PDB file of C-alpha atoms in Angstrom:
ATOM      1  CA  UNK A  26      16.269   4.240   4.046  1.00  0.00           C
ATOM      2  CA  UNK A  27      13.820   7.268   4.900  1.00  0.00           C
ATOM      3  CA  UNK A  28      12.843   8.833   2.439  1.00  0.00           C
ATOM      4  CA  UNK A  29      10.219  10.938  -0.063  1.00  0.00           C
ATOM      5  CA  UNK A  30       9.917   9.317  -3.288  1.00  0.00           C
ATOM      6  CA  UNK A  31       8.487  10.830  -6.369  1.00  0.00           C
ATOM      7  CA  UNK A  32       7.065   9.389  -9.701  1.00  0.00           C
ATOM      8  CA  UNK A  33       8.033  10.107 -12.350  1.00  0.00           C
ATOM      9  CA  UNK A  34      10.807  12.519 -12.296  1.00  0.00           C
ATOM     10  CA  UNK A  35      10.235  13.640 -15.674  1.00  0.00           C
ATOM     11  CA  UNK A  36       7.439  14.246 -18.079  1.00  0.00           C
ATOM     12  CA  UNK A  37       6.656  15.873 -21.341  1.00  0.00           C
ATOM     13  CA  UNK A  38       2.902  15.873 -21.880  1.00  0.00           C
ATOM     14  CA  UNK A  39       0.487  18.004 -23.908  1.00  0.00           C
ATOM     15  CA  UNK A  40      -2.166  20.193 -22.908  1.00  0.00           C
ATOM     16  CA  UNK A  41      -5.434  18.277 -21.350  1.00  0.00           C
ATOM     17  CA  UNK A  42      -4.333  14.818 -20.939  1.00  0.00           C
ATOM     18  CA  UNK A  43      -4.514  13.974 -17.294  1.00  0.00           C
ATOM     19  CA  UNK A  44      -1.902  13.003 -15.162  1.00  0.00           C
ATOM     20  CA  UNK A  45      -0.914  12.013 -11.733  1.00  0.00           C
ATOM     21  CA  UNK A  46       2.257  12.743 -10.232  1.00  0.00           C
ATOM     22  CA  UNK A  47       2.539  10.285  -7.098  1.00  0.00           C
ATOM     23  CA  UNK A  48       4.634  10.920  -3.760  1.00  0.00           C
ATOM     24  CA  UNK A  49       5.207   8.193  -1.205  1.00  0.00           C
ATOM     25  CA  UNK A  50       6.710   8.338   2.167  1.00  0.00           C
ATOM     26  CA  UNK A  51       8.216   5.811   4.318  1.00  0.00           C
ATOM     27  CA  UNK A  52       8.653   7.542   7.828  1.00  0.00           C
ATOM     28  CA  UNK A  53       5.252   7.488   9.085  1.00  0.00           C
ATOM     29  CA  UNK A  54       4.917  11.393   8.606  1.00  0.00           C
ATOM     30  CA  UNK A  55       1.724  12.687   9.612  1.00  0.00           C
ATOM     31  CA  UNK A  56       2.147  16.475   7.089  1.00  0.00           C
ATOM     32  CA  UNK A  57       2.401  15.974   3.659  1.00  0.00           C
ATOM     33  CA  UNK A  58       3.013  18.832   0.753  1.00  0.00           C
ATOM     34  CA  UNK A  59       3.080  19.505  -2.711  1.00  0.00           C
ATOM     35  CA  UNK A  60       5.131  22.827  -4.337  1.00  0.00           C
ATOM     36  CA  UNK A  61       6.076  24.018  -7.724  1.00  0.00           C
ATOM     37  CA  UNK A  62       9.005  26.018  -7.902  1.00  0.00           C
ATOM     38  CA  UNK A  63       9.818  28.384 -10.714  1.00  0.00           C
ATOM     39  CA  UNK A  64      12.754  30.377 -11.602  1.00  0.00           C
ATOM     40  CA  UNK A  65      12.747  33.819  -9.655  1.00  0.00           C
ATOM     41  CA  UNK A  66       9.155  32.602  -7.599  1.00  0.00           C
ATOM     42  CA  UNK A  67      10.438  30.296  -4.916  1.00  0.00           C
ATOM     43  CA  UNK A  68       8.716  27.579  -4.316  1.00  0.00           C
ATOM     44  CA  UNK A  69       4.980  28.410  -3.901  1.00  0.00           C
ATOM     45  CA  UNK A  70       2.441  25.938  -1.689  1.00  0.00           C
ATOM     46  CA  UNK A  71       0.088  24.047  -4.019  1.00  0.00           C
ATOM     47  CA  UNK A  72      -1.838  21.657  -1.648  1.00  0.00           C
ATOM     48  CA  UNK A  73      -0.914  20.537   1.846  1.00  0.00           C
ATOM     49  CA  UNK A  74      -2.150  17.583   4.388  1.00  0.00           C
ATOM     50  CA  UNK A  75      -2.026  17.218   7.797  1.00  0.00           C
ATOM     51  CA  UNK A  76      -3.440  14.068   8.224  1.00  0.00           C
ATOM     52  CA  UNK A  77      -5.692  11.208   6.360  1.00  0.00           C
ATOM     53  CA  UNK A  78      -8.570  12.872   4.485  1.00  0.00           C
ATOM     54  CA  UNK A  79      -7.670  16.064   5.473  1.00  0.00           C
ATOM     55  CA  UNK A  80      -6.480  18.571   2.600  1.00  0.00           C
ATOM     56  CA  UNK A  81      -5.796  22.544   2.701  1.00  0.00           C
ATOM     57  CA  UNK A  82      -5.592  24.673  -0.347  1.00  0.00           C
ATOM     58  CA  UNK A  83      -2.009  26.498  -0.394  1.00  0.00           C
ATOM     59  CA  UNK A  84      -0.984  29.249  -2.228  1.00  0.00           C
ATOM     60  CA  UNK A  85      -1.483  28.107  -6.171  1.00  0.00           C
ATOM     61  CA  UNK A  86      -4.090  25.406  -5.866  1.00  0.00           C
ATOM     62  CA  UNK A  87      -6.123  26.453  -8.813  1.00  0.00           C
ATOM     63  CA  UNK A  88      -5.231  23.304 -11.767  1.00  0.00           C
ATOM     64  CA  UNK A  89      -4.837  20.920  -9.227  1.00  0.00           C
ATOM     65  CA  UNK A  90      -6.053  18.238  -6.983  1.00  0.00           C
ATOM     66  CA  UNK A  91      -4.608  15.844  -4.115  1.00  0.00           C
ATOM     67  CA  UNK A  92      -5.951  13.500  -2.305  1.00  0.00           C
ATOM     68  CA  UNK A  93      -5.052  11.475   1.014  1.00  0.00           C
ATOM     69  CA  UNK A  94      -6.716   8.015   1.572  1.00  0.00           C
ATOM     70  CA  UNK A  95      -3.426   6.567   3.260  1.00  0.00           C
ATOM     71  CA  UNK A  96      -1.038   8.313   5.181  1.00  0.00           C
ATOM     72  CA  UNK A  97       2.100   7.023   3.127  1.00  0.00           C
ATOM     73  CA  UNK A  98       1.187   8.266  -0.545  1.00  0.00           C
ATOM     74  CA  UNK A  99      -0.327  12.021  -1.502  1.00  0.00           C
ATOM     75  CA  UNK A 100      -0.782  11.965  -5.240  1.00  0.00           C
ATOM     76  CA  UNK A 101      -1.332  15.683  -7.307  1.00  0.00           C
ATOM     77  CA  UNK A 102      -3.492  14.981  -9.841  1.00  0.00           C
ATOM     78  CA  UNK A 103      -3.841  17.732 -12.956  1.00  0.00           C
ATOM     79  CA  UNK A 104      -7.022  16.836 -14.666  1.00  0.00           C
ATOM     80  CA  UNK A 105      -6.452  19.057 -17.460  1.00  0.00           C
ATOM     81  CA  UNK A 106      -2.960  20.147 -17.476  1.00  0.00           C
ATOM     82  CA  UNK A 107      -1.797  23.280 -19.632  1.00  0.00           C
ATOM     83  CA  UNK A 108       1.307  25.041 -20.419  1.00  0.00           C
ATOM     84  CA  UNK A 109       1.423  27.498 -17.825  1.00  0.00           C
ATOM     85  CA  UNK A 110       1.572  24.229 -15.101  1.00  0.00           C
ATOM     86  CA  UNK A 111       4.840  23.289 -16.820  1.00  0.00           C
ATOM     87  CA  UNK A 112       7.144  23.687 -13.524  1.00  0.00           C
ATOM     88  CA  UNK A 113       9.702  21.393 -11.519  1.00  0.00           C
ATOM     89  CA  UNK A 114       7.147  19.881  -8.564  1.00  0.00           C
ATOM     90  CA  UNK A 115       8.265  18.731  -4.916  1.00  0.00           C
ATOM     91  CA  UNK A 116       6.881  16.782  -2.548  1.00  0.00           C
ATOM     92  CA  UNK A 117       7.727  17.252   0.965  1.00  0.00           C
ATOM     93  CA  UNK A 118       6.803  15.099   4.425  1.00  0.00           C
ATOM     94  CA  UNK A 119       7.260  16.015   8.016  1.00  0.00           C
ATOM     95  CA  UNK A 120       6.389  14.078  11.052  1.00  0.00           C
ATOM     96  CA  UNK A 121       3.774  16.372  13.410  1.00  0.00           C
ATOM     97  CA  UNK A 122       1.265  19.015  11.158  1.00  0.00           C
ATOM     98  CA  UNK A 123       3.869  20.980  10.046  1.00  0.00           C
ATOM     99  CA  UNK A 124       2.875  23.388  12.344  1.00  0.00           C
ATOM    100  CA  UNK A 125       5.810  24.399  14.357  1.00  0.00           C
ATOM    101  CA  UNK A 126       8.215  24.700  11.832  1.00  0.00           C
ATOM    102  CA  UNK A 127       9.576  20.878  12.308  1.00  0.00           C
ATOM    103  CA  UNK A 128      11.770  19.301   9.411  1.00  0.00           C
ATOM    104  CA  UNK A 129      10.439  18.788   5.797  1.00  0.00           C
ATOM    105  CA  UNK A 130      11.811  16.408   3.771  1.00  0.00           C
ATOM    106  CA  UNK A 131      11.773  16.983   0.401  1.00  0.00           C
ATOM    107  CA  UNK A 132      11.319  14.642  -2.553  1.00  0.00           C
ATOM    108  CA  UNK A 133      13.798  14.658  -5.610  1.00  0.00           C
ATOM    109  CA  UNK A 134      11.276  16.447  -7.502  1.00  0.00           C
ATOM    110  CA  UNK A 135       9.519  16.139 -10.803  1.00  0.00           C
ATOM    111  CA  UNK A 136      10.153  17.923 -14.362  1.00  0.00           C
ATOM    112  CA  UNK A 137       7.011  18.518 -16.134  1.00  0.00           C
ATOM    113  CA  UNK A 138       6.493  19.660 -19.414  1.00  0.00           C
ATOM    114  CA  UNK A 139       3.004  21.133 -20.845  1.00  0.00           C
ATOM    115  CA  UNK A 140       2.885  21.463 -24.534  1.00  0.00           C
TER     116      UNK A 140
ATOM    117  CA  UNK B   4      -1.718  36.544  -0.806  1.00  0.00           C
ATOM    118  CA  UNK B   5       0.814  36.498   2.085  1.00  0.00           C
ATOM    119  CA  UNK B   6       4.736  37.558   1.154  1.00  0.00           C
ATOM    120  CA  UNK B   7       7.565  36.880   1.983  1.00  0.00           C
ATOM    121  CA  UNK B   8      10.345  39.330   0.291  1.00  0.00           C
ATOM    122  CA  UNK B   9      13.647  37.854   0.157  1.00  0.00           C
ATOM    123  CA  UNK B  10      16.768  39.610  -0.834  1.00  0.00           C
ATOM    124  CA  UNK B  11      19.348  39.701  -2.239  1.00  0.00           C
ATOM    125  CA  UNK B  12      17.846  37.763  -5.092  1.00  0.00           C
ATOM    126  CA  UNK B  13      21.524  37.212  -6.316  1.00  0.00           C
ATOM    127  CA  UNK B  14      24.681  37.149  -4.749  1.00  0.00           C
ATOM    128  CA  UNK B  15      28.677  36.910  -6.270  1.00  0.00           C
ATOM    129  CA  UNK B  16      31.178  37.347  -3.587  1.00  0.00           C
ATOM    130  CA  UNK B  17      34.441  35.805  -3.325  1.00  0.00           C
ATOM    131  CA  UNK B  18      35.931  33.644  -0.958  1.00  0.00           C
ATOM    132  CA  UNK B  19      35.919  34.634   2.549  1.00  0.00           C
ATOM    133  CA  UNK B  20      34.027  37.571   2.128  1.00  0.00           C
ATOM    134  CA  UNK B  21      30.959  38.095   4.857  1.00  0.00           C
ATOM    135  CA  UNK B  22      27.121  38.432   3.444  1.00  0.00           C
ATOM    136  CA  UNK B  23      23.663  38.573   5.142  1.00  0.00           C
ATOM    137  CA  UNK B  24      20.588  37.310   3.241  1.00  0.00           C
ATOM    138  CA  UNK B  25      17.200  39.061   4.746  1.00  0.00           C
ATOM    139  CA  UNK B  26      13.459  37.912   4.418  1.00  0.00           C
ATOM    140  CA  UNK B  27      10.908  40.462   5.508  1.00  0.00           C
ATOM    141  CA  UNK B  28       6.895  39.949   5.367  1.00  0.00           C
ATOM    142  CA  UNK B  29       3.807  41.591   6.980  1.00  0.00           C
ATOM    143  CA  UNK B  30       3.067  38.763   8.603  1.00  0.00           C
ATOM    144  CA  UNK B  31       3.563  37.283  11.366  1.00  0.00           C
ATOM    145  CA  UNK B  32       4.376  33.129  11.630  1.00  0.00           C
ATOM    146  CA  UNK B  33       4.716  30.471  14.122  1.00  0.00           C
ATOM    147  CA  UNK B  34       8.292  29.357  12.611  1.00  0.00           C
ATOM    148  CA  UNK B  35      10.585  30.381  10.147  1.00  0.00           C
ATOM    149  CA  UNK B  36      13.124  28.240   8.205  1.00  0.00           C
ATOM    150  CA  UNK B  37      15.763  28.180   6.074  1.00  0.00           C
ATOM    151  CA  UNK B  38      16.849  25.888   3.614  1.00  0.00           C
ATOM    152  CA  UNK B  39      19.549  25.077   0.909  1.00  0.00           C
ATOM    153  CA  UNK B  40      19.084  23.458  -2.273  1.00  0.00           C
ATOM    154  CA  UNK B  41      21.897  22.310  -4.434  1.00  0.00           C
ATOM    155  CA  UNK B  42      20.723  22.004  -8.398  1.00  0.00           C
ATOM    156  CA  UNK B  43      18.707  18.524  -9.318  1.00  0.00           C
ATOM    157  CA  UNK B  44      17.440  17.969  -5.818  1.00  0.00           C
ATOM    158  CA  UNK B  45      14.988  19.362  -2.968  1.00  0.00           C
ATOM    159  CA  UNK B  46      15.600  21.684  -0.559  1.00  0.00           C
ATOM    160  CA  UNK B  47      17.131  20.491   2.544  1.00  0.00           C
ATOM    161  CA  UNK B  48      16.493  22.001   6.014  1.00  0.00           C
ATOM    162  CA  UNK B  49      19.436  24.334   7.827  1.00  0.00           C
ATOM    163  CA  UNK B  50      17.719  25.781  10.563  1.00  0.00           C
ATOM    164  CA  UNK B  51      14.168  26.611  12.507  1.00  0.00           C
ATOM    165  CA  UNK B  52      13.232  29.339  14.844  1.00  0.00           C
ATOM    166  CA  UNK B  53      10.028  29.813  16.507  1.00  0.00           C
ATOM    167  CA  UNK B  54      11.009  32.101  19.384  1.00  0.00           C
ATOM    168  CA  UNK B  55      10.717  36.286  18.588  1.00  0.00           C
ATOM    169  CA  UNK B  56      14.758  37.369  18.828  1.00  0.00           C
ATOM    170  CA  UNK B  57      16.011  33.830  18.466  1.00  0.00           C
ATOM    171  CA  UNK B  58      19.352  33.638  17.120  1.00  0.00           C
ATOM    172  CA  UNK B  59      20.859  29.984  15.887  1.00  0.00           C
ATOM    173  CA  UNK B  60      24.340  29.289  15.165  1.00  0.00           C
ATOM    174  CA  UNK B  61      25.342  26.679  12.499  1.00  0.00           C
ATOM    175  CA  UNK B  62      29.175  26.470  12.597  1.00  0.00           C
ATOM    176  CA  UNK B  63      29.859  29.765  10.546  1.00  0.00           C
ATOM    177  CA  UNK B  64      25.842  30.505   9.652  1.00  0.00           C
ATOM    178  CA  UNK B  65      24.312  32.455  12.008  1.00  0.00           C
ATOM    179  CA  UNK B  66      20.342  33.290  11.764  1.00  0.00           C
ATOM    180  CA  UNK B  67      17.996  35.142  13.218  1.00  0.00           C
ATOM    181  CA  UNK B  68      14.322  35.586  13.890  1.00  0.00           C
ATOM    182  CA  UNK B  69      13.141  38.924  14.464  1.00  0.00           C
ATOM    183  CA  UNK B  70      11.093  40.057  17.614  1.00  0.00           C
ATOM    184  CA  UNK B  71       7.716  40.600  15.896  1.00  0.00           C
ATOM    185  CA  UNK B  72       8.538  37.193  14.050  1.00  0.00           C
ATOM    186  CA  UNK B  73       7.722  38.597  10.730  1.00  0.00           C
ATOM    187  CA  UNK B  74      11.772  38.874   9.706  1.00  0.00           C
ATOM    188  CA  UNK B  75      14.900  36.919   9.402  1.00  0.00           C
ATOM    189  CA  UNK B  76      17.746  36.873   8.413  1.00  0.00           C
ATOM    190  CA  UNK B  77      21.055  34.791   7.516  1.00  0.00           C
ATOM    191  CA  UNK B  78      24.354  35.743   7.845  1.00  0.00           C
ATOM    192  CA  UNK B  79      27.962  33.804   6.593  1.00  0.00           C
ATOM    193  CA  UNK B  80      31.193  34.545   7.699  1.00  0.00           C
ATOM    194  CA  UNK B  81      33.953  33.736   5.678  1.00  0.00           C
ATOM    195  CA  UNK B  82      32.016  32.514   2.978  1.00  0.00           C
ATOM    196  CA  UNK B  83      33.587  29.106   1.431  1.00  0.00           C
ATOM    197  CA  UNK B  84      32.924  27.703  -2.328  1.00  0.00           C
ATOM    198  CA  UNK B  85      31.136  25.288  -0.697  1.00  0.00           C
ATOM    199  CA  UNK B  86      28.855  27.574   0.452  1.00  0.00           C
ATOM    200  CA  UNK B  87      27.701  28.161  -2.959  1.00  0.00           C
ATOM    201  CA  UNK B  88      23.812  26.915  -3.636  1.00  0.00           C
ATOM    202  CA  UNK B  89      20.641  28.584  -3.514  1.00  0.00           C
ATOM    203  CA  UNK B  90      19.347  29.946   0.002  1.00  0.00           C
ATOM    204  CA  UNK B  91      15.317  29.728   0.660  1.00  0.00           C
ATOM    205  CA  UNK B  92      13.591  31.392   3.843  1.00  0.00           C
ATOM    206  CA  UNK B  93       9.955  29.672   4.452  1.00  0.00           C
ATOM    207  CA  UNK B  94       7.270  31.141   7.151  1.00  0.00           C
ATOM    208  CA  UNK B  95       4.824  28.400   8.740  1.00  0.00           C
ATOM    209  CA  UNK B  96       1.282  28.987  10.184  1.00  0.00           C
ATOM    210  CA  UNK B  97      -0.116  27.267  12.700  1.00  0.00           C
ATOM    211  CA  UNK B  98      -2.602  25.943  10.092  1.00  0.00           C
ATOM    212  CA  UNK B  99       0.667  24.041   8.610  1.00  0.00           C
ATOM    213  CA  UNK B 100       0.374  26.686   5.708  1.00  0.00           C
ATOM    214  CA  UNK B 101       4.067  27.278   4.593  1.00  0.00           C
ATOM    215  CA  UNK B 102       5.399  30.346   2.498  1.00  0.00           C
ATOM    216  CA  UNK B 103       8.353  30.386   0.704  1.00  0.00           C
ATOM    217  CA  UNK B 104      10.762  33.359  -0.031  1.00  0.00           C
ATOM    218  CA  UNK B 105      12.157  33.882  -3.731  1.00  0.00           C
ATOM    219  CA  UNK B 106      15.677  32.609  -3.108  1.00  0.00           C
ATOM    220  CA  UNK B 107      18.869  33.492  -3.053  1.00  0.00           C
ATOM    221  CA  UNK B 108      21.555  32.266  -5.163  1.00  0.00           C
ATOM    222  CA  UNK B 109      24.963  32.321  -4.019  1.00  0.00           C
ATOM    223  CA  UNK B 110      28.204  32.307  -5.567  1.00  0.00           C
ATOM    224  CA  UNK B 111      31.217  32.006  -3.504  1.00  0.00           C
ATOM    225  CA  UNK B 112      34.275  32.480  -5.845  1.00  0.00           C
ATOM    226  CA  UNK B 113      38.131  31.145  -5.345  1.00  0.00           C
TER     227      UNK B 113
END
């Protein structure tokens, strides 16, 4: 089955203990993308990827870090996390860059909480 | 940092009622889309445009992409229940940059 998968889907941590949040596709997508979404904000860009190695800074990348050594998997690493990165997190995939508006799939999403 | 102004923020109508949902930026992008999301999962894709003017029907959603590209909107006729779910607008770049709208959450009643 195609699809986005995300891991965990929920955390409770506490402030400064990293963590990695990892997202793995299985359609071959060249785009990959990372968003938080909180109430009344939408969902706001963190870090995108349009192909191996190569990593933009979206909207809110400040906390955060990605990285892109396979196409498949785009991991968002928060080396120190803190209570204002508590947020639901998506992970989304689409097959050209993303570019031209084509189809995003998204992940389930992951529940993180910063105390 | 680029907008995109979505509105209303909040909508209660009942059943069979018309609505339009509007986004509205400065900017100008390559695409705009709009998704749904039901609660507990990710946003799923409804529809793209890319072309200034470009109106898209979806069975009784009908959207639009205004000339300049830097507008859309969404409009329901003879809303349904199951229409009922949140409503996101998202402008792409040509870097592969993608801006979300605020959302719009729906509630079709009986």
């Amino acid at each position: 089955e195609a699809q986005v998968t995300q891991n965990p889907r929920y955390l409770i941590t506490v402030t400064g203990k990293k963590l990695t949040v990892t997202c793995s596709q299985n359609m071959n997508h060249e785009y990959m993308s990372w968003y938080r979404q909180d109430p009344g904000l939408g969902l706001r860009q963190i870090y995108y990827s349009m192909n191996v190695e190569v990593t933009d800074k979206g909207d809110v990348p400040e906390g955060y870090k990605v990285s892109r050594k396979e196409k498949r998997n785009f991991p968002l690493i928060l080396e120190s996390p803190s209570p204002n990165q508590t947020s639901l997190y998506f992970c989304a995939s689409s097959l050209g860059t993303g570019a031209v508006g084509e189809t995003q799939y998204f992940g389930p999403g992951t529940r993180l909480l910063v105390l | 940092t680029q907008l995109l102004e979505q509105s209303p923020q909040f909508l209660s109508i009942q059943e069979g009622e018309n609505l339009t949902v509007y986004c509205n930026s400065s900017s100008v992008f390559s695409s705009l889309q709009w998704y749904r999301q039901e609660p507990g999962e990710g946003p799923v894709l409804l529809v793209t445009v890319v072309t200034g003017g470009e109106v898209k029907k979806l069975k009784r959603l009908t959207f639009q992409f205004g000339d300049a590209r830097k507008d859309s909107s969404l409009h329901i006729t003879a809303a349904q229940t199951g229409d009922t779910g949140l409503y996101l607008c998202a402008g792409g770049y040509n870097t592969g940059k993608l801006i979300f709208g605020q959302g719009t959450t729906l509630q079709v009643k009986p």
